[in-house]
């Protein structure tokens, strides 16, 4: 056993790569470690941070001469090839910023995550990174001050893709606290003399299926492993770009970003390219500059997040890893996230689709949309539905601070609460459904909320006594979606999941819930 504890960050290299030269960037110096592997390194070059000149200019140059204010980053990477059955596996141990010496797309995704899930008890988790999949994926990290079960992290097993986990290890060899994402990270008494046996244990834990006893929900959304199916899906997404059909395709950073240290993004080039505050499909298409967008182009074109502190690349990804998309293919729903395709469990997908179909169509005549914005339309809708009250943007201050709730967009004389949202490829339908669920719950639960609402209502809409809980069966909550499509109303799969959850909450109170398509006339 090693004398001292070392912090280890370990990657598994994809089996399609057999030579170290395919794994490490060109031109990197190396040192052979006898009997272990090859250590790659890059000399550090201390330099003054750019903010000295860009912010202070020359105002403190004379005083600075007495100081040595420099910045640098150390990079080291150890590659180890170990026997594995009739073949071998290659591991990469990163030191400092050594991860940046690896080529793009050479590491096995979720290697560390699988190790951790197979090596911790259900009640010993400390932190979880998750992506809530939808038209606007939401990345979040939840951290708890003491070891807790997975249920304490508010995981939505129907919509959350778990990307990283930290917890207490059950295996003594791994030390106490272990973290896993693509990399497996731990602090333990392992050094160059005993690292080989340790890596064998890591590989065994990666391949284990122990996680299914406590974390089987993680397979609700399963990674597509078939190379043939991956190729088919990749061809389908490229065809969307060729046809300029960008519905259900978005761009997002594939991991959590420290926005406090982010000055912006660059497409294609680390330096001298224009900085943009965020990434989107339009920006990517502009970067192509009429060059055909192929899978190869998406994978070789990089997107860089630039550090405000150092002007260096803080994070970088192939454009393909930044794409989020939903595709229907051969009767299955597939999601592209972080450069990987995931298939939605068939029974789950069918349940969600059935739930959407079973949301009844609202029995109200909503005129077609031919307006400048939703506000103008809501005024028109209120006038068209005789006796209705328009409450669009008439917010109710609630819960202290600047918290505010919109009760609904239009309240009809027969007690329909209509929530309207114009749908396009980037529409945040989750906001529509959340708004309806939250306002509906507050209307039933909170007399203070009803009192504030009542101040905005007039005539027959006023409540006789806001202190008295309304009868929920008297009300219908209508989600009205403005759509250009000539077909029946349809929305992205994970928007359907969000709608199903909202319906469950509202129907639990006794509300009637319905949907409505509002067609456009242009």
Coordinates of C-alpha atoms in Angstrom, one line a residue:
X1 CA 0.0 0.0 0.0
X2 CA 1.2 3.5 -0.7
X3 CA 2.5 5.6 2.2
X4 CA 0.4 8.7 1.4
X5 CA -3.1 9.4 0.1
X6 CA -3.3 10.6 -3.5
X7 CA -6.1 12.3 -5.4
X8 CA -6.8 10.2 -8.5
X9 CA -8.9 11.2 -11.5
X10 CA -9.3 8.2 -13.8
X11 CA -10.8 7.8 -17.3
X12 CA -11.4 4.6 -19.3
X13 CA -10.5 4.9 -22.9
X14 CA -13.0 3.7 -25.5
X15 CA -12.0 0.2 -26.8
X16 CA -11.9 1.4 -30.4
X17 CA -8.6 3.2 -29.6
X18 CA -5.6 0.9 -29.4
X19 CA -2.6 3.3 -29.8
X20 CA -1.6 6.0 -27.4
X21 CA -1.0 8.3 -30.4
X22 CA -4.7 8.1 -31.1
X23 CA -5.6 9.2 -27.6
X24 CA -3.2 12.1 -26.9
X25 CA -3.0 15.4 -28.8
X26 CA -0.2 15.7 -31.2
X27 CA 3.2 17.2 -30.1
X28 CA 2.9 16.3 -26.4
X29 CA 6.2 15.4 -24.7
X30 CA 6.2 11.9 -23.0
X31 CA 8.3 9.9 -20.5
X32 CA 8.2 6.1 -20.2
X33 CA 7.3 4.8 -16.8
X34 CA 9.0 1.4 -16.6
X35 CA 6.5 -1.4 -16.1
X36 CA 3.5 1.0 -15.8
X37 CA 2.8 3.1 -18.9
X38 CA 3.6 6.5 -20.6
X39 CA 3.4 9.9 -18.9
X40 CA 2.6 12.8 -21.1
X41 CA 3.2 16.4 -20.0
X42 CA 3.3 19.9 -21.2
X43 CA 5.7 22.6 -19.9
X44 CA 4.0 25.3 -17.9
X45 CA 4.7 28.9 -19.0
X46 CA 4.0 31.4 -16.3
X47 CA 2.7 34.7 -17.6
X48 CA 1.0 37.9 -16.3
X49 CA -2.8 37.5 -16.3
X50 CA -4.5 39.5 -19.1
X51 CA -6.6 41.5 -16.7
X52 CA -3.5 43.4 -15.6
X53 CA -3.3 45.1 -19.0
X54 CA -6.9 45.1 -20.1
X55 CA -8.3 46.6 -16.8
X56 CA -5.4 48.4 -15.1
X57 CA -3.7 49.3 -18.4
X58 CA -0.4 51.0 -17.5
X59 CA -1.6 52.8 -14.3
X60 CA 0.2 50.5 -11.8
X61 CA 3.2 49.3 -13.9
X62 CA 5.8 51.0 -11.8
X63 CA 4.4 49.5 -8.5
X64 CA 4.0 46.0 -10.2
X65 CA 7.7 45.8 -10.9
X66 CA 8.2 44.9 -7.2
X67 CA 5.9 41.8 -7.5
X68 CA 5.8 38.6 -9.4
X69 CA 2.2 38.1 -10.4
X70 CA 2.0 35.2 -12.8
X71 CA -0.5 32.5 -13.8
X72 CA 0.2 29.0 -15.1
X73 CA -1.5 25.6 -15.3
X74 CA 0.2 22.2 -14.9
X75 CA -0.8 19.3 -17.2
X76 CA 0.1 15.7 -16.8
X77 CA -1.5 12.5 -18.1
X78 CA -0.5 8.9 -17.5
X79 CA -1.7 6.2 -20.0
X80 CA -1.7 2.6 -18.8
X81 CA -2.6 -0.4 -20.9
X82 CA -3.8 -3.5 -18.9
X83 CA -4.7 -7.0 -20.1
X84 CA -8.4 -7.7 -20.2
X85 CA -9.4 -11.3 -21.4
X86 CA -8.1 -11.7 -24.9
X87 CA -7.6 -8.0 -25.3
X88 CA -6.7 -5.0 -23.2
X89 CA -8.1 -1.8 -21.8
X90 CA -6.4 1.6 -21.7
X91 CA -6.8 3.9 -18.7
X92 CA -5.9 7.6 -18.4
X93 CA -5.0 9.2 -15.1
X94 CA -5.1 13.0 -15.3
X95 CA -3.0 15.3 -13.1
X96 CA -3.7 19.0 -12.8
X97 CA -5.2 20.1 -16.1
X98 CA -4.1 16.9 -17.8
X99 CA -7.6 16.1 -19.1
X100 CA -6.9 18.7 -21.8
X101 CA -4.1 16.6 -23.3
X102 CA -6.7 14.0 -24.4
X103 CA -8.2 14.2 -27.8
X104 CA -12.0 14.8 -28.0
X105 CA -14.3 11.8 -27.7
X106 CA -11.8 9.2 -26.6
X107 CA -13.1 8.5 -23.0
X108 CA -15.9 6.2 -22.1
X109 CA -18.8 8.2 -21.0
X110 CA -20.4 7.5 -17.5
X111 CA -17.4 5.3 -16.5
X112 CA -17.1 7.0 -13.2
X113 CA -20.8 7.2 -12.6
X114 CA -21.3 3.5 -13.0
X115 CA -18.4 2.8 -10.6
X116 CA -19.9 5.0 -8.0
X117 CA -23.4 3.6 -8.3
X118 CA -22.0 0.1 -8.0
X119 CA -19.9 1.0 -5.0
X120 CA -22.1 3.1 -2.7
X121 CA -25.1 2.3 -0.5
X122 CA -28.4 4.0 -1.4
X123 CA -28.4 6.0 1.8
X124 CA -24.8 7.4 1.6
X125 CA -25.1 10.0 -1.2
X126 CA -23.7 13.5 -0.8
X127 CA -24.1 15.2 -4.2
X128 CA -25.9 14.5 -7.5
X129 CA -25.6 16.3 -10.8
X130 CA -28.6 15.9 -13.1
X131 CA -30.0 17.1 -16.3
X132 CA -33.8 17.6 -16.5
X133 CA -34.4 16.8 -20.1
X134 CA -36.8 18.9 -22.1
X135 CA -37.0 21.6 -24.8
X136 CA -34.7 23.6 -22.5
X137 CA -32.6 21.1 -20.5
X138 CA -31.9 22.3 -17.0
X139 CA -28.6 21.3 -15.4
X140 CA -28.4 21.3 -11.6
X141 CA -26.3 20.1 -8.7
X142 CA -27.9 19.1 -5.5
X143 CA -25.6 18.8 -2.4
X144 CA -26.7 17.7 1.1
X145 CA -24.7 18.3 4.3
X146 CA -25.0 14.7 5.4
X147 CA -25.1 11.3 3.8
X148 CA -28.6 10.7 2.5
X149 CA -30.7 8.4 0.3
X150 CA -31.4 9.2 -3.4
X151 CA -35.0 10.2 -2.5
X152 CA -33.7 13.3 -0.6
X153 CA -32.4 14.9 -3.8
X154 CA -35.8 15.4 -5.4
X155 CA -35.0 13.3 -8.4
X156 CA -37.7 13.0 -11.1
X157 CA -37.1 9.5 -12.4
X158 CA -39.3 10.3 -15.4
X159 CA -37.3 13.3 -16.6
X160 CA -33.9 13.5 -14.9
X161 CA -30.8 12.1 -16.4
X162 CA -28.2 11.6 -13.7
X163 CA -24.8 12.7 -14.9
X164 CA -22.6 12.6 -11.7
X165 CA -22.8 11.2 -8.1
X166 CA -20.8 11.6 -5.0
X167 CA -21.1 9.3 -2.0
X168 CA -19.4 7.1 0.6
X169 CA -17.7 4.0 -0.8
X170 CA -18.5 0.5 0.5
X171 CA -15.1 -0.7 -0.9
X172 CA -12.1 0.0 1.4
X173 CA -9.8 0.2 -1.6
X174 CA -11.6 3.3 -2.9
X175 CA -11.2 5.3 0.2
X176 CA -14.2 7.0 1.9
X177 CA -15.7 9.6 -0.6
X178 CA -15.9 8.8 -4.3
X179 CA -17.3 10.8 -7.2
X180 CA -18.2 9.7 -10.7
X181 CA -19.1 11.2 -14.0
X182 CA -17.1 10.3 -17.1
X183 CA -14.1 10.2 -14.7
X184 CA -13.9 8.3 -11.5
X185 CA -12.4 10.5 -8.7
X186 CA -11.2 9.4 -5.3
X187 CA -8.5 10.0 -2.7
X188 CA -6.8 6.8 -1.5
X189 CA -3.4 5.3 -0.8
X190 CA -2.6 4.4 -4.4
X191 CA 0.6 5.4 -6.2
X192 CA 2.6 4.3 -9.3
X193 CA 3.6 1.0 -7.6
X194 CA 0.1 -0.4 -7.0
X195 CA -2.0 1.5 -9.5
X196 CA -2.4 -1.5 -11.9
X197 CA -4.3 -3.7 -9.4
X198 CA -6.5 -0.7 -8.4
X199 CA -7.5 -0.1 -12.0
X200 CA -8.6 -3.7 -12.3
X201 CA -10.9 -3.2 -9.4
X202 CA -12.2 0.0 -11.1
X203 CA -13.0 -2.0 -14.2
X204 CA -14.8 -4.7 -12.3
X205 CA -17.0 -2.1 -10.5
X206 CA -17.8 -0.4 -13.9
X207 CA -19.0 -3.7 -15.3
X208 CA -21.0 -4.7 -12.3
X209 CA -24.8 -4.5 -12.2
X210 CA -25.1 -4.2 -8.4
X211 CA -26.6 -0.7 -9.0
X212 CA -29.9 -2.2 -10.2
X213 CA -30.8 -3.2 -6.6
X214 CA -31.1 0.5 -5.5
X215 CA -30.7 2.6 -8.6
X216 CA -32.6 0.7 -11.3
X217 CA -34.5 4.0 -12.2
X218 CA -31.3 5.2 -13.8
X219 CA -32.2 3.0 -16.8
X220 CA -35.5 4.7 -17.4
X221 CA -33.6 6.5 -20.1
X222 CA -31.1 4.1 -21.5
X223 CA -28.0 4.8 -23.6
X224 CA -28.1 3.5 -27.2
X225 CA -25.2 1.0 -27.5
X226 CA -25.9 -0.4 -31.0
X227 CA -23.4 1.2 -33.4
X228 CA -25.9 0.6 -36.2
X229 CA -28.6 2.4 -34.4
X230 CA -26.3 5.3 -33.4
X231 CA -25.3 5.6 -37.1
X232 CA -29.0 5.7 -38.1
X233 CA -29.8 8.4 -35.5
X234 CA -26.8 10.5 -36.4
X235 CA -27.8 10.3 -40.1
X236 CA -31.3 11.5 -39.1
X237 CA -29.9 14.5 -37.2
X238 CA -27.6 15.5 -40.1
X239 CA -30.6 15.2 -42.4
X240 CA -32.4 17.8 -40.2
X241 CA -29.6 20.3 -40.7
X242 CA -29.5 19.6 -44.5
X243 CA -33.2 20.2 -44.7
X244 CA -33.0 23.2 -42.4
X245 CA -35.5 21.6 -40.2
X246 CA -34.5 22.7 -36.7
X247 CA -37.6 21.8 -34.7
X248 CA -36.8 19.8 -31.6
X249 CA -33.0 20.7 -31.9
X250 CA -31.4 23.0 -29.4
X251 CA -27.8 23.8 -28.2
X252 CA -26.7 23.8 -24.6
X253 CA -23.4 23.4 -22.8
X254 CA -23.1 19.6 -22.0
X255 CA -22.0 20.2 -18.4
X256 CA -22.4 22.6 -15.5
X257 CA -20.8 26.0 -16.2
X258 CA -19.3 28.3 -13.6
X259 CA -20.9 31.4 -15.1
X260 CA -19.0 33.7 -12.6
X261 CA -15.8 32.8 -14.4
X262 CA -17.3 32.7 -17.9
X263 CA -16.7 35.7 -20.3
X264 CA -18.4 34.0 -23.3
X265 CA -18.2 31.3 -25.9
X266 CA -16.3 30.9 -29.2
X267 CA -17.3 28.8 -32.1
X268 CA -14.6 26.9 -34.0
X269 CA -11.4 28.7 -32.7
X270 CA -9.9 29.1 -29.2
X271 CA -8.6 32.6 -30.0
X272 CA -9.5 35.5 -32.1
X273 CA -13.0 34.2 -32.9
X274 CA -15.9 36.4 -31.9
X275 CA -17.1 36.0 -28.3
X276 CA -20.8 35.3 -27.9
X277 CA -22.8 35.3 -24.7
X278 CA -24.5 31.9 -25.4
X279 CA -24.7 29.2 -28.0
X280 CA -27.6 28.3 -30.3
X281 CA -28.4 26.5 -33.5
X282 CA -28.4 29.8 -35.5
X283 CA -24.8 30.6 -34.4
X284 CA -23.6 27.1 -35.3
X285 CA -25.1 27.3 -38.7
X286 CA -23.5 30.7 -39.2
X287 CA -20.1 29.2 -38.2
X288 CA -20.5 26.6 -41.0
X289 CA -20.4 29.4 -43.5
X290 CA -22.3 27.4 -46.2
X291 CA -20.1 24.4 -45.6
X292 CA -22.3 21.2 -45.5
X293 CA -23.0 20.3 -41.9
X294 CA -22.0 16.7 -41.6
X295 CA -21.5 14.4 -38.6
X296 CA -17.7 14.8 -39.1
X297 CA -18.1 18.6 -39.2
X298 CA -20.2 18.6 -36.0
X299 CA -17.6 16.4 -34.2
X300 CA -14.5 18.4 -35.4
X301 CA -15.9 21.9 -34.8
X302 CA -15.3 22.8 -31.2
X303 CA -17.1 25.2 -28.9
X304 CA -15.1 26.9 -26.2
X305 CA -16.0 28.5 -23.0
X306 CA -13.6 31.2 -22.2
X307 CA -12.4 32.1 -18.6
X308 CA -12.8 35.7 -17.5
X309 CA -9.9 35.2 -15.0
X310 CA -7.3 33.8 -17.4
X311 CA -8.6 34.3 -20.9
X312 CA -7.8 30.6 -21.4
X313 CA -10.3 27.9 -22.4
X314 CA -12.2 27.0 -19.3
X315 CA -14.1 24.1 -21.0
X316 CA -14.3 22.9 -24.6
X317 CA -16.6 20.5 -26.4
X318 CA -17.2 19.3 -29.9
X319 CA -20.4 21.0 -31.3
X320 CA -22.0 17.5 -31.5
X321 CA -21.8 17.2 -27.7
X322 CA -23.7 20.5 -27.3
X323 CA -26.7 19.4 -29.3
X324 CA -29.9 18.4 -27.6
X325 CA -32.5 16.8 -29.8
X326 CA -35.6 14.6 -29.8
X327 CA -36.3 12.2 -32.6
X328 CA -39.0 9.7 -33.4
X329 CA -37.7 6.8 -35.3
X330 CA -39.3 3.4 -36.0
X331 CA -41.9 4.0 -33.3
X332 CA -39.3 4.8 -30.6
X333 CA -38.4 8.1 -28.9
X334 CA -34.7 9.0 -28.8
X335 CA -33.0 11.8 -27.0
X336 CA -29.6 13.2 -28.0
X337 CA -27.8 14.7 -25.0
X338 CA -24.1 15.4 -24.4
X339 CA -23.1 13.6 -27.6
X340 CA -24.9 10.4 -26.6
X341 CA -28.2 9.0 -27.8
X342 CA -30.7 7.7 -25.2
X343 CA -33.7 5.6 -25.8
X344 CA -36.8 6.1 -23.7
X345 CA -38.0 2.9 -22.1
X346 CA -40.8 1.6 -24.3
X347 CA -43.5 1.2 -21.6
X348 CA -42.6 4.6 -20.2
X349 CA -42.8 6.3 -23.6
X350 CA -46.2 4.7 -24.3
X351 CA -47.6 5.8 -20.9
X352 CA -46.6 9.4 -21.6
X353 CA -48.0 9.4 -25.1
X354 CA -51.2 7.8 -23.9
X355 CA -51.5 10.4 -21.1
X356 CA -51.1 13.2 -23.6
X357 CA -53.8 11.8 -25.9
X358 CA -56.1 11.3 -22.9
X359 CA -56.0 15.0 -21.9
X360 CA -59.3 16.1 -23.3
X361 CA -59.7 18.9 -25.8
X362 CA -61.2 22.0 -24.2
X363 CA -64.8 22.9 -25.2
X364 CA -64.2 26.6 -25.9
X365 CA -64.0 28.5 -29.2
X366 CA -60.6 30.1 -29.3
X367 CA -60.1 32.4 -32.4
X368 CA -57.0 31.9 -34.6
X369 CA -53.8 33.7 -33.8
X370 CA -52.9 36.6 -36.1
X371 CA -51.3 39.0 -33.6
X372 CA -48.1 40.7 -32.8
X373 CA -47.6 39.0 -29.4
X374 CA -49.4 36.8 -26.9
X375 CA -50.6 39.9 -24.9
X376 CA -52.5 41.3 -27.8
X377 CA -54.0 37.9 -28.5
X378 CA -55.1 37.4 -24.9
X379 CA -57.0 40.7 -25.0
X380 CA -58.6 39.6 -28.2
X381 CA -59.4 36.1 -26.8
X382 CA -61.0 37.7 -23.7
X383 CA -63.2 39.9 -25.9
X384 CA -64.2 36.9 -28.1
X385 CA -65.2 34.8 -25.1
X386 CA -68.1 36.9 -23.9
X387 CA -67.9 37.8 -20.2
X388 CA -64.3 36.8 -19.8
X389 CA -61.6 38.6 -17.8
X390 CA -58.1 39.1 -19.2
X391 CA -55.5 38.6 -16.5
X392 CA -52.4 38.3 -18.7
X393 CA -49.3 39.8 -17.0
X394 CA -51.5 41.0 -14.1
X395 CA -49.2 39.5 -11.5
X396 CA -50.0 38.7 -7.9
X397 CA -47.1 39.4 -5.5
X398 CA -46.8 36.4 -3.3
X399 CA -44.4 34.8 -0.8
X400 CA -42.4 37.9 -0.1
X401 CA -39.5 39.5 -2.0
X402 CA -40.2 39.8 -5.7
X403 CA -42.0 36.5 -6.2
X404 CA -45.1 36.9 -8.4
X405 CA -47.7 34.5 -9.9
X406 CA -49.9 34.9 -12.9
X407 CA -53.2 33.3 -12.1
X408 CA -54.1 32.7 -15.7
X409 CA -54.2 34.6 -19.0
X410 CA -58.0 34.5 -19.5
X411 CA -60.7 33.6 -17.0
X412 CA -64.0 32.8 -18.6
X413 CA -67.5 33.2 -17.2
X414 CA -67.9 29.5 -16.9
X415 CA -64.7 29.3 -14.8
X416 CA -62.2 28.1 -17.3
X417 CA -58.6 29.2 -16.4
X418 CA -57.0 29.5 -19.8
X419 CA -53.1 29.6 -20.0
X420 CA -51.8 30.5 -23.4
X421 CA -48.3 30.0 -24.9
X422 CA -47.1 30.3 -28.4
X423 CA -45.2 27.2 -29.3
X424 CA -42.2 27.0 -31.5
X425 CA -39.0 24.9 -31.5
X426 CA -37.6 26.8 -28.6
X427 CA -40.8 27.6 -26.6
X428 CA -40.6 26.8 -23.0
X429 CA -43.8 24.9 -22.6
X430 CA -42.6 23.7 -19.2
X431 CA -43.3 27.3 -18.0
X432 CA -46.9 27.1 -19.3
X433 CA -47.6 23.9 -17.4
X434 CA -45.8 24.9 -14.3
X435 CA -47.7 28.2 -14.2
X436 CA -51.0 26.4 -14.4
X437 CA -50.0 23.9 -11.7
X438 CA -48.7 26.5 -9.2
X439 CA -51.6 29.0 -9.6
X440 CA -54.1 26.1 -9.4
X441 CA -52.5 24.8 -6.2
X442 CA -52.3 28.3 -4.5
X443 CA -55.9 29.0 -5.5
X444 CA -57.0 26.0 -3.5
X445 CA -54.5 26.1 -0.6
X446 CA -54.0 29.8 0.3
X447 CA -56.7 32.3 1.4
X448 CA -54.2 35.2 1.3
X449 CA -53.5 34.4 -2.4
X450 CA -57.3 34.3 -3.1
X451 CA -57.7 37.7 -1.4
X452 CA -55.0 39.3 -3.6
X453 CA -56.5 37.7 -6.7
X454 CA -60.0 38.9 -5.7
X455 CA -58.7 42.5 -5.8
X456 CA -58.1 42.0 -9.5
X457 CA -61.4 40.4 -10.4
X458 CA -64.5 42.3 -11.3
X459 CA -68.3 41.6 -11.5
X460 CA -69.4 38.0 -11.7
X461 CA -65.8 36.8 -11.4
X462 CA -65.3 38.0 -7.9
X463 CA -65.3 35.5 -5.1
X464 CA -68.0 35.9 -2.5
X465 CA -65.6 35.2 0.3
X466 CA -61.9 34.6 -0.4
X467 CA -61.5 32.8 3.0
X468 CA -63.7 30.0 1.8
X469 CA -62.0 27.3 -0.2
X470 CA -63.4 27.1 -3.8
X471 CA -64.9 23.9 -5.1
X472 CA -62.2 22.6 -7.5
X473 CA -64.7 20.6 -9.6
X474 CA -66.3 23.9 -10.7
X475 CA -63.1 25.0 -12.5
X476 CA -61.3 23.8 -15.6
X477 CA -57.7 24.5 -16.3
X478 CA -57.0 24.9 -20.0
X479 CA -53.5 24.7 -21.5
X480 CA -53.9 26.5 -24.9
X481 CA -50.9 26.2 -27.3
X482 CA -50.6 28.4 -30.4
X483 CA -49.2 26.3 -33.2
X484 CA -48.4 26.8 -36.9
X485 CA -48.7 23.1 -37.6
X486 CA -51.6 22.0 -39.8
X487 CA -51.7 18.7 -37.9
X488 CA -53.3 17.8 -34.6
X489 CA -51.6 19.3 -31.5
X490 CA -48.3 17.7 -30.7
X491 CA -45.4 18.7 -28.4
X492 CA -41.9 17.3 -27.6
X493 CA -41.8 14.2 -25.6
X494 CA -40.4 15.7 -22.4
X495 CA -42.9 18.5 -22.6
X496 CA -45.6 15.8 -22.5
X497 CA -43.9 14.4 -19.4
X498 CA -44.1 17.9 -17.8
X499 CA -47.8 18.2 -18.8
X500 CA -48.5 14.8 -17.4
X501 CA -47.0 15.8 -14.0
X502 CA -49.0 19.0 -14.0
X503 CA -52.2 17.1 -14.7
X504 CA -51.5 14.7 -11.8
X505 CA -51.0 17.6 -9.4
X506 CA -54.1 19.5 -10.5
X507 CA -56.4 16.5 -10.9
X508 CA -55.3 15.5 -7.4
X509 CA -57.1 18.6 -6.1
X510 CA -60.2 17.8 -8.2
X511 CA -59.7 20.2 -11.1
X512 CA -60.7 19.3 -14.7
X513 CA -57.7 19.8 -17.0
X514 CA -57.8 20.1 -20.8
X515 CA -55.6 21.2 -23.7
X516 CA -56.4 23.3 -26.7
X517 CA -54.7 24.0 -30.0
X518 CA -54.9 27.6 -31.3
X519 CA -54.1 27.7 -35.0
X520 CA -52.3 30.6 -36.7
X521 CA -53.5 32.2 -39.9
X522 CA -50.0 32.9 -41.4

